[in-house]
XYZ file of C-alpha atoms in Angstrom:
602
model
C -21.479 -7.417 -24.748
C -25.299 -7.460 -25.330
C -26.117 -6.003 -22.022
C -23.824 -3.004 -22.336
C -25.188 -1.437 -25.469
C -21.663 -1.236 -26.944
C -21.978 -4.264 -29.263
C -22.457 -2.252 -32.394
C -19.164 -0.470 -31.617
C -17.310 -3.430 -30.518
C -14.422 -2.791 -32.897
C -14.004 0.694 -31.425
C -13.565 -0.632 -27.768
C -9.998 -1.445 -27.103
C -9.537 0.253 -23.680
C -11.655 1.798 -20.945
C -11.005 5.170 -22.360
C -12.801 3.995 -25.445
C -15.713 2.954 -23.278
C -15.964 6.420 -21.674
C -15.794 8.093 -25.021
C -18.703 6.063 -26.328
C -20.695 6.599 -23.227
C -20.302 10.267 -23.495
C -21.563 10.181 -27.031
C -24.396 7.667 -26.559
C -25.856 8.600 -23.130
C -24.184 11.970 -22.304
C -26.649 13.144 -19.706
C -27.270 10.090 -17.889
C -25.819 9.838 -14.398
C -22.640 7.909 -14.144
C -21.435 8.307 -10.503
C -22.914 9.720 -7.276
C -21.084 10.304 -4.107
C -23.143 9.992 -0.933
C -22.324 12.424 1.930
C -22.026 10.368 5.186
C -23.036 7.286 3.013
C -26.606 8.636 2.946
C -27.432 11.630 0.785
C -26.229 12.429 -2.579
C -23.474 15.082 -2.334
C -22.084 15.122 -6.021
C -23.352 13.576 -9.211
C -21.494 13.209 -12.516
C -22.847 12.477 -15.891
C -20.839 10.665 -18.683
C -20.389 13.852 -20.586
C -18.988 15.573 -17.460
C -16.696 12.746 -16.602
C -15.319 12.603 -20.285
C -14.728 16.501 -20.148
C -13.165 16.330 -16.791
C -10.902 13.197 -17.750
C -9.840 14.937 -21.039
C -8.857 18.123 -19.035
C -6.763 15.953 -16.566
C -5.279 13.959 -19.509
C -4.153 17.317 -21.344
C -2.640 18.562 -18.145
C -0.639 15.452 -17.524
C 0.440 15.359 -21.152
C 1.574 18.900 -20.950
C 3.895 18.401 -17.917
C 5.439 15.251 -19.718
C 3.827 12.455 -17.867
C 2.434 10.484 -20.854
C 4.087 7.258 -21.050
C 5.263 7.463 -17.379
C 3.772 6.817 -13.827
C 2.260 8.792 -11.150
C 0.827 8.017 -7.611
C -2.942 8.631 -7.184
C -3.592 9.712 -3.629
C -7.255 10.426 -3.213
C -9.907 10.344 -0.321
C -13.243 8.715 -1.161
C -14.912 10.935 -3.872
C -15.393 11.583 -7.505
C -11.958 13.292 -8.084
C -10.465 9.830 -7.996
C -12.790 8.691 -10.830
C -11.989 11.643 -12.898
C -8.241 11.390 -12.487
C -8.301 7.638 -12.984
C -9.880 8.093 -16.388
C -7.759 11.041 -17.129
C -4.636 8.892 -16.589
C -5.974 6.260 -18.819
C -6.634 8.804 -21.542
C -3.248 10.234 -21.220
C -1.356 6.934 -21.072
C -0.164 7.573 -17.410
C 0.215 4.371 -15.319
C -1.606 5.523 -12.056
C -0.535 3.874 -8.745
C -3.484 4.252 -6.309
C -2.444 4.703 -2.584
C -4.481 5.190 0.415
C -4.469 8.564 1.984
C -2.086 8.393 5.069
C -3.413 8.444 8.376
C -0.377 7.714 10.297
C 3.354 7.860 9.773
C 3.309 4.252 8.527
C 1.017 5.398 5.736
C 3.564 8.212 4.703
C 6.291 5.568 4.642
C 4.190 3.368 2.322
C 3.305 6.306 0.042
C 7.118 7.061 -0.347
C 7.897 3.386 -0.848
C 5.382 3.276 -3.719
C 6.494 6.384 -5.392
C 10.131 5.265 -5.220
C 9.310 1.862 -6.613
C 7.097 3.289 -9.461
C 9.982 5.566 -10.352
C 8.026 8.891 -9.820
C 7.957 11.926 -7.667
C 4.454 13.156 -8.993
C 1.604 12.545 -6.572
C -1.766 13.515 -7.905
C -4.273 14.410 -5.280
C -6.640 17.076 -4.082
C -6.166 20.518 -2.477
C -7.633 19.462 0.736
C -5.373 16.337 0.966
C -2.341 18.463 0.249
C -3.340 20.823 3.051
C -3.755 17.833 5.461
C -0.547 16.205 4.500
C 1.416 19.321 5.106
C -0.180 20.201 8.342
C 0.293 16.512 9.801
C 3.308 15.248 8.121
C 5.220 18.215 6.544
C 8.103 17.619 8.956
C 8.712 14.082 7.799
C 11.667 13.562 5.444
C 9.655 10.934 3.466
C 7.634 13.778 1.896
C 10.651 15.626 0.663
C 11.173 15.616 -3.125
C 7.521 14.555 -3.734
C 5.626 16.811 -5.991
C 1.965 17.137 -4.934
C -0.387 18.239 -7.740
C -3.844 19.100 -7.011
C -6.102 17.879 -9.952
C -9.218 19.416 -8.477
C -7.916 22.890 -9.307
C -7.073 22.338 -13.008
C -8.645 24.806 -15.331
C -8.381 24.893 -19.096
C -5.717 27.406 -20.399
C -4.517 28.434 -23.866
C -1.574 26.100 -23.445
C -3.343 23.286 -21.793
C -6.672 22.427 -23.328
C -8.563 19.373 -24.728
C -6.547 19.664 -28.060
C -3.448 18.691 -26.195
C -5.097 15.411 -25.260
C -6.527 15.071 -28.753
C -2.958 15.266 -30.151
C -1.547 12.727 -27.522
C -1.193 9.078 -28.686
C -4.258 7.023 -27.676
C -3.655 4.316 -25.193
C -2.969 0.903 -26.612
C -4.410 -2.407 -25.141
C -0.963 -3.533 -24.292
C 0.027 -0.328 -22.427
C 0.135 -0.357 -18.527
C -3.087 1.249 -17.253
C -2.450 0.708 -13.547
C 0.260 -0.186 -11.169
C -1.916 -1.851 -8.491
C 0.296 -2.283 -5.577
C -0.556 -5.347 -3.323
C -1.422 -4.819 0.177
C 1.571 -6.956 1.232
C 2.370 -7.869 4.880
C 6.021 -6.895 5.367
C 8.830 -5.426 3.320
C 8.425 -3.584 0.104
C 5.170 -3.424 -1.828
C 5.029 -4.904 -5.288
C 3.359 -3.128 -8.187
C 1.274 -5.324 -10.353
C 1.428 -4.143 -13.949
C -2.376 -4.171 -15.122
C -2.700 -3.520 -18.679
C -5.602 -1.875 -20.624
C -6.390 -5.335 -22.171
C -6.466 -6.861 -18.793
C -8.941 -4.314 -17.367
C -11.249 -4.909 -20.478
C -10.946 -8.756 -20.215
C -11.867 -8.689 -16.531
C -14.813 -6.417 -16.746
C -16.189 -8.397 -19.621
C -15.831 -11.701 -17.709
C -17.387 -10.061 -14.639
C -20.253 -8.788 -16.676
C -20.732 -12.198 -18.110
C -20.706 -13.771 -14.746
C -22.830 -11.246 -12.972
C -24.865 -9.459 -15.807
C -25.516 -5.865 -15.386
C -29.053 -5.183 -16.980
C -29.966 -1.761 -18.193
C -31.990 -1.240 -15.067
C -29.016 -1.991 -12.820
C -27.348 0.025 -10.125
C -24.144 -0.440 -8.323
C -23.608 0.609 -4.613
C -20.000 0.517 -3.321
C -18.391 1.369 0.021
C -15.029 -0.293 -0.664
C -12.112 1.921 -1.015
C -11.436 2.931 -4.602
C -7.612 2.591 -4.335
C -8.270 -1.168 -3.754
C -8.768 -3.430 -6.695
C -12.210 -4.754 -5.523
C -13.540 -1.312 -4.928
C -12.076 0.062 -8.224
C -13.345 -2.780 -10.461
C -16.609 -3.229 -8.916
C -17.401 0.509 -7.987
C -15.879 2.312 -11.001
C -14.969 0.021 -14.019
C -17.915 -2.306 -14.065
C -20.607 0.294 -13.921
C -18.715 2.299 -16.543
C -18.673 -0.744 -18.811
C -22.259 -1.490 -18.275
C -23.431 1.962 -18.691
C -25.259 1.902 -15.150
C -25.198 4.403 -12.339
C -22.721 3.780 -9.329
C -23.369 5.180 -5.846
C -20.164 5.588 -3.906
C -19.668 6.123 -0.143
C -16.638 6.386 2.117
C -15.523 3.153 3.728
C -15.580 4.880 7.190
C -19.358 5.630 6.746
C -20.006 1.930 6.299
C -17.669 0.870 9.215
C -19.242 3.411 11.635
C -22.711 2.090 10.814
C -23.018 -0.822 8.512
C -26.719 -0.451 7.993
C -25.897 2.565 5.799
C -24.755 0.122 3.016
C -27.993 -1.842 3.115
C -30.090 1.457 3.394
C -28.353 2.786 0.293
C -29.004 -0.535 -1.684
C -32.785 -0.181 -0.816
C -33.061 3.677 -1.367
C -31.182 3.686 -4.677
C -32.532 0.234 -5.888
C -28.967 -1.299 -5.858
C -28.643 -4.411 -7.819
C -24.837 -5.021 -7.629
C -22.404 -4.467 -4.865
C -19.384 -6.356 -3.241
C -17.657 -6.911 0.101
C -15.427 -9.313 2.077
C -16.942 -11.748 4.385
C -16.618 -9.553 7.496
C -18.727 -6.802 5.999
C -21.831 -9.175 5.634
C -21.010 -10.354 9.249
C -21.097 -6.818 10.572
C -24.524 -6.346 8.912
C -25.887 -9.654 10.330
C -24.604 -8.796 13.739
C -26.320 -5.096 13.360
C -29.468 -6.908 12.654
C -29.269 -9.173 15.627
C -28.733 -6.063 17.832
C -31.681 -4.270 16.281
C -29.612 -1.593 14.430
C -31.097 -2.118 10.878
C -34.585 -0.842 11.393
C -34.186 1.609 8.726
C -33.353 -0.918 5.909
C -36.073 -1.050 3.345
C -36.781 -3.232 0.277
C -33.872 -5.255 -0.992
C -35.567 -7.299 -3.544
C -33.809 -5.726 -6.395
C -30.424 -6.896 -5.074
C -29.158 -9.434 -7.496
C -25.375 -9.801 -6.812
C -23.811 -9.578 -3.477
C -20.048 -10.459 -4.419
C -18.266 -11.906 -1.444
C -14.480 -12.134 -1.593
C -11.094 -10.719 -0.633
C -10.949 -13.178 2.268
C -12.162 -16.726 3.310
C -15.991 -16.766 2.743
C -17.704 -18.059 5.870
C -20.669 -20.481 5.611
C -22.080 -19.229 8.891
C -21.888 -15.646 7.819
C -23.715 -16.425 4.590
C -26.590 -18.198 6.492
C -26.849 -15.429 9.193
C -26.893 -12.535 6.661
C -29.378 -14.352 4.409
C -31.631 -15.141 7.362
C -31.462 -11.498 8.710
C -32.506 -9.970 5.515
C -34.748 -12.367 3.626
C -37.706 -10.519 5.270
C -36.450 -7.398 3.338
C -36.517 -9.256 0.049
C -32.864 -10.363 -0.030
C -32.710 -13.572 -2.196
C -30.394 -16.450 -1.073
C -29.106 -16.676 -4.688
C -27.929 -13.195 -4.665
C -24.956 -14.020 -2.315
C -22.225 -14.704 -4.916
C -18.886 -15.881 -3.319
C -16.007 -15.316 -5.645
C -12.106 -15.615 -5.802
C -9.832 -13.075 -7.197
C -6.450 -11.254 -6.685
C -4.646 -8.092 -8.177
C -2.338 -10.250 -10.124
C -5.278 -11.420 -12.131
C -6.719 -7.784 -12.356
C -9.359 -9.101 -9.907
C -12.030 -11.756 -10.548
C -10.904 -15.268 -11.407
C -13.943 -17.307 -10.313
C -17.440 -16.575 -9.011
C -20.761 -18.006 -8.219
C -23.603 -17.379 -10.585
C -26.310 -15.097 -9.390
C -28.964 -17.544 -10.233
C -28.039 -20.249 -7.637
C -27.478 -20.280 -3.902
C -23.961 -20.737 -2.976
C -22.599 -24.253 -2.545
C -20.956 -25.549 0.445
C -19.020 -28.717 0.866
C -18.797 -30.473 4.314
C -15.507 -32.229 4.884
C -13.648 -33.977 7.421
C -10.907 -31.773 9.029
C -8.476 -34.582 9.604
C -8.480 -35.605 5.901
C -8.190 -31.798 5.019
C -5.228 -31.390 7.164
C -3.468 -34.217 5.072
C -4.388 -32.358 1.832
C -7.315 -34.666 1.077
C -10.987 -33.914 0.499
C -13.513 -36.291 2.000
C -17.087 -35.018 1.608
C -19.388 -36.062 4.359
C -22.874 -35.021 5.545
C -23.478 -31.778 7.476
C -24.471 -33.822 10.426
C -21.314 -35.904 10.559
C -19.233 -35.582 13.661
C -16.528 -32.769 13.307
C -17.647 -31.914 9.738
C -16.432 -28.509 8.689
C -17.848 -26.384 5.814
C -15.870 -25.085 2.926
C -17.736 -22.426 0.604
C -17.559 -22.710 -2.976
C -15.980 -19.679 -4.939
C -17.613 -20.779 -8.123
C -16.303 -21.453 -11.578
C -14.482 -19.480 -14.338
C -15.966 -17.869 -17.361
C -14.697 -17.016 -20.845
C -10.957 -17.510 -21.202
C -9.830 -17.956 -17.659
C -8.509 -21.196 -16.474
C -7.785 -22.570 -12.948
C -5.676 -25.535 -12.200
C -4.645 -26.931 -8.903
C -0.925 -27.872 -8.714
C 1.401 -29.459 -6.260
C 3.572 -26.592 -5.326
C 6.679 -28.747 -4.870
C 6.467 -31.009 -7.867
C 4.656 -28.498 -10.129
C 2.465 -31.387 -11.304
C -1.400 -31.119 -11.559
C -3.399 -32.379 -8.607
C -6.384 -34.535 -9.259
C -9.906 -33.347 -8.159
C -10.351 -33.653 -4.455
C -6.725 -32.937 -3.685
C -5.575 -29.742 -2.022
C -2.895 -27.818 -3.973
C -1.784 -24.259 -5.042
C -4.293 -22.452 -7.297
C -2.798 -21.577 -10.663
C -4.585 -19.245 -13.152
C -4.271 -18.553 -16.892
C -6.162 -16.305 -19.071
C -6.433 -12.689 -20.489
C -6.854 -11.138 -17.074
C -3.466 -12.137 -15.721
C -1.245 -8.972 -15.553
C 2.124 -8.521 -17.074
C 3.966 -8.974 -13.939
C 5.591 -6.992 -11.043
C 6.993 -3.414 -12.027
C 10.775 -3.658 -11.979
C 10.963 -7.133 -10.641
C 11.738 -9.387 -13.578
C 12.847 -12.441 -11.667
C 9.829 -12.450 -9.228
C 7.593 -11.863 -12.256
C 9.051 -14.759 -14.019
C 8.714 -17.046 -11.033
C 5.080 -15.854 -10.215
C 3.465 -15.088 -13.663
C 5.122 -17.556 -15.914
C 5.101 -20.866 -14.193
C 4.620 -24.025 -16.143
C 2.886 -27.408 -15.162
C 5.429 -30.224 -15.299
C 4.500 -33.138 -17.665
C 1.216 -31.522 -18.200
C 0.506 -32.384 -21.789
C -3.187 -32.551 -23.024
C -5.248 -31.889 -20.025
C -4.899 -28.314 -18.909
C -2.305 -27.371 -21.496
C -4.997 -25.767 -23.473
C -3.864 -22.531 -21.903
C -2.851 -19.995 -24.671
C 0.893 -20.034 -23.846
C 1.139 -22.829 -21.399
C 1.976 -20.477 -18.606
C 0.183 -19.690 -15.244
C -0.017 -17.274 -12.511
C 1.083 -18.809 -9.129
C -1.463 -17.243 -6.660
C 0.014 -18.732 -3.473
C -3.343 -19.716 -2.307
C -4.444 -23.064 -1.586
C -7.699 -24.890 -2.676
C -9.284 -27.757 -4.639
C -11.623 -28.337 -7.424
C -14.901 -30.255 -6.961
C -17.431 -30.677 -9.668
C -15.854 -27.864 -11.603
C -15.969 -25.390 -8.851
C -13.022 -23.897 -6.815
C -12.873 -24.135 -3.124
C -10.256 -22.010 -1.388
C -8.746 -23.381 1.857
C -6.009 -20.961 2.768
C -2.804 -19.165 1.977
C 0.196 -21.352 1.237
C 2.662 -19.384 3.351
C 0.300 -19.090 6.255
C -0.323 -22.904 6.725
C 0.743 -23.984 10.143
C 2.482 -27.382 10.196
C 2.229 -29.546 13.436
C 3.593 -33.075 13.541
C 3.088 -33.428 9.730
C -0.424 -32.074 9.648
C -1.643 -28.810 7.960
C -3.663 -26.442 10.071
C -5.282 -23.445 8.322
C -4.897 -20.318 10.500
C -8.267 -18.837 9.486
C -9.988 -21.821 11.163
C -7.975 -21.378 14.379
C -8.870 -17.515 14.225
C -12.583 -18.310 13.726
C -12.422 -20.500 16.892
C -10.871 -17.553 18.735
C -13.496 -15.073 17.612
C -16.401 -17.394 18.625
C -14.857 -17.973 22.081
C -16.144 -14.589 23.277
C -19.504 -12.980 22.494
C -19.001 -9.313 21.302
C -15.593 -9.760 19.540
C -15.672 -8.286 16.104
C -15.046 -10.090 12.825
C -11.457 -10.430 11.693
C -10.206 -9.829 15.160
C -7.535 -12.481 15.425
C -4.245 -13.569 13.786
C -2.559 -16.990 14.100
C 1.048 -17.804 13.144
C 3.944 -20.136 14.154
C 7.376 -18.861 14.866
C 10.784 -20.327 15.762
C 12.114 -19.374 19.111
C 15.413 -21.149 18.395
C 14.457 -24.370 19.957
C 11.084 -25.157 18.377
C 7.993 -23.805 16.480
C 5.576 -21.849 18.689
C 1.848 -21.354 17.893
C 0.845 -17.738 18.696
C -2.694 -16.404 18.737
C -3.259 -12.618 18.748
C -6.615 -11.264 19.581
C -7.851 -7.662 19.451
C -10.688 -6.503 21.764
C -12.498 -3.372 22.429
C -13.245 -1.725 25.719
C -16.689 -3.310 26.157
C -15.294 -6.916 25.989
C -12.215 -6.091 28.258
C -14.399 -4.455 30.872
C -16.451 -7.585 30.907
C -13.720 -10.217 30.927
C -10.497 -8.680 31.358
C -7.379 -9.504 29.156
C -6.482 -12.607 31.092
C -10.198 -14.024 31.096
C -10.232 -13.414 27.373
C -6.910 -15.215 26.873
C -8.104 -18.154 28.873
C -11.442 -18.559 26.777
C -9.407 -18.335 23.543
C -6.837 -20.807 24.786
C -9.612 -23.232 25.600
C -11.573 -22.873 22.302
C -8.426 -23.465 20.272
C -7.441 -26.485 22.259
C -10.797 -27.991 22.195
C -11.742 -27.205 18.565
C -8.430 -28.235 17.014
C -6.498 -30.318 19.452
C -3.934 -27.684 19.455
C -2.480 -26.021 22.445
C -1.273 -22.358 21.816
C 1.948 -21.563 23.204
C 1.011 -17.867 23.551
C -2.435 -16.107 23.430
C -1.968 -12.361 23.307
C -4.409 -9.508 23.604
C -4.104 -6.227 21.857
C -6.373 -3.046 21.823
C -8.866 -2.950 18.903
C -7.453 -1.247 15.848
C -4.009 -2.269 16.473
C -3.916 -5.756 14.663
C -2.280 -5.153 11.216
C -4.827 -5.354 8.305
C -4.774 -4.656 4.578
C -6.970 -1.894 3.036
C -9.601 -4.481 2.277
C -9.796 -5.546 5.976
C -7.761 -8.779 5.633
C -5.627 -9.606 8.701
C -1.834 -9.349 7.862
C -0.460 -12.355 9.653
C 3.070 -11.968 8.608
C 3.153 -8.290 9.671
C 1.643 -9.278 12.924
C 4.263 -12.052 13.335
C 6.977 -9.412 12.525
C 5.870 -7.194 15.277
C 5.604 -9.965 17.651
C 9.140 -11.069 17.035
C 10.484 -7.572 17.202
C 8.670 -6.806 20.467
C 6.621 -4.048 18.776
C 3.279 -5.753 19.388
C 1.546 -3.652 22.048
C -0.248 -6.363 24.246
C -2.635 -5.716 27.027
C -1.398 -8.585 29.145
C 2.136 -9.763 29.842
C 3.006 -12.474 27.336
C 3.174 -15.767 28.997
C 3.215 -19.448 28.067
C -0.333 -20.745 28.768
C 0.511 -24.411 27.673
C 2.991 -26.899 26.814
C 2.433 -26.391 23.005
C 1.867 -28.848 20.333
C -0.920 -31.131 19.476
C -3.009 -32.827 22.122
C -2.957 -36.564 21.879
């Protein structure tokens, strides 16, 4: 903890609430967080002292109404009120469940499902959000019975002051700090029980992997209710004692260059985003829309995760912004998930990302055959780096539960202090997911503290001590005994037509009662559709998949941009898309028709 300035007080630091208390004492008037209006100019600043006072006020209020030791939904738009309330919940021993502010009825349904699952009717939010919800969705039965409390209107009173929070029990490391609901695809969401000790362990590991020097600065556009945005945008800078500049996700999506301009203007050193965010920036550079980007030479960590990391994106982003001072080694691919609080592995900021070129035929059989980049048909797999501190990663055969040797694809299993306690209210699923054991795994790998592992459901392999992620176990498409990763097919679909946006395709197989059918869904905007038409787009995607993978799609469907189901972090929800397809709810722009005989081309 030498970079944080907290090492003399290490015995006092047991939770993030302890970290904030110490920051308010040791650097009270230093800037903690800044929110950028439209992603550009500072709109609101907050010092550590101001955050401490605001968090204690909210803690006192929550304690007064009897929420200490219970749960509450956190429903906040982008801004500093989320930060104040998140820390207030941690002070007051309230397990907060962050949820995205609804834009459509589906969002209201998700809000209600999460509140019911978390066993609470309390929704902490802002005055403006309450007004908006009542105006737009007040007629919906899902809002009935929910108690909406505006934390931005709290004022100290004689019966609700800081003394109430002082008298409340302090949070313990084993207490639940957060219920992080997974984005999911269909069905009911699962709440990951993240403890205070998990939070602290994960941020210590993150700071060890990507050190935050005293002159560091975080810039974040990711949604704060999402684990990556919360950990990288709020928790890491608090731990490190460095300022964090926050912007709304919409500000980035509308004009990706804002992110880079903020990195330059505020001398950003650390930031994060999924692969598609870097691709949007590279595309903006190609189209001449990044002229306002300044000096990026202070950028040390560009964490890249939350979805498959694409080698082409890394190369194009680096090439586009090297002239601005962006260093290739600043690109840091990593792997993580909510069930491990966040980060599990990552690439050091001092080395350029590693890529392994392999033969696709062997990879489809679960084998890794490294070849040269120039080898015919070679495909790149980007390293997600290695573990640090107490985290351990194993590759396991999901059927036999035996460890796989290096160079063999299997399910990624994780053990360590960052692994959460399980899913809220789901003991059987928790036991199966969070407490798996490797069969006959004596000696090698059983150095894990309790011998149990988190089953991630993701596939990958180890090579020279680094993790390479290949796909999602449940999403793998099997044709004639061979495995095909949907993200590879989706990438071919995206590249089939210039102008398609990143993450615009979903691939899945479904059973029509006679056989498995391969379906590719592509979303397109008006510009592409005016140029090609839906049928022209379908034909190009069909040909690209057939040529690139020796697979013939049974259906290629085109949908309007913005209708492809995605998670809050931008990942395509293949299972949700499949469900809509099977139920006939997928709004296609062309009449679905079989465009091929299906199956693998011989």
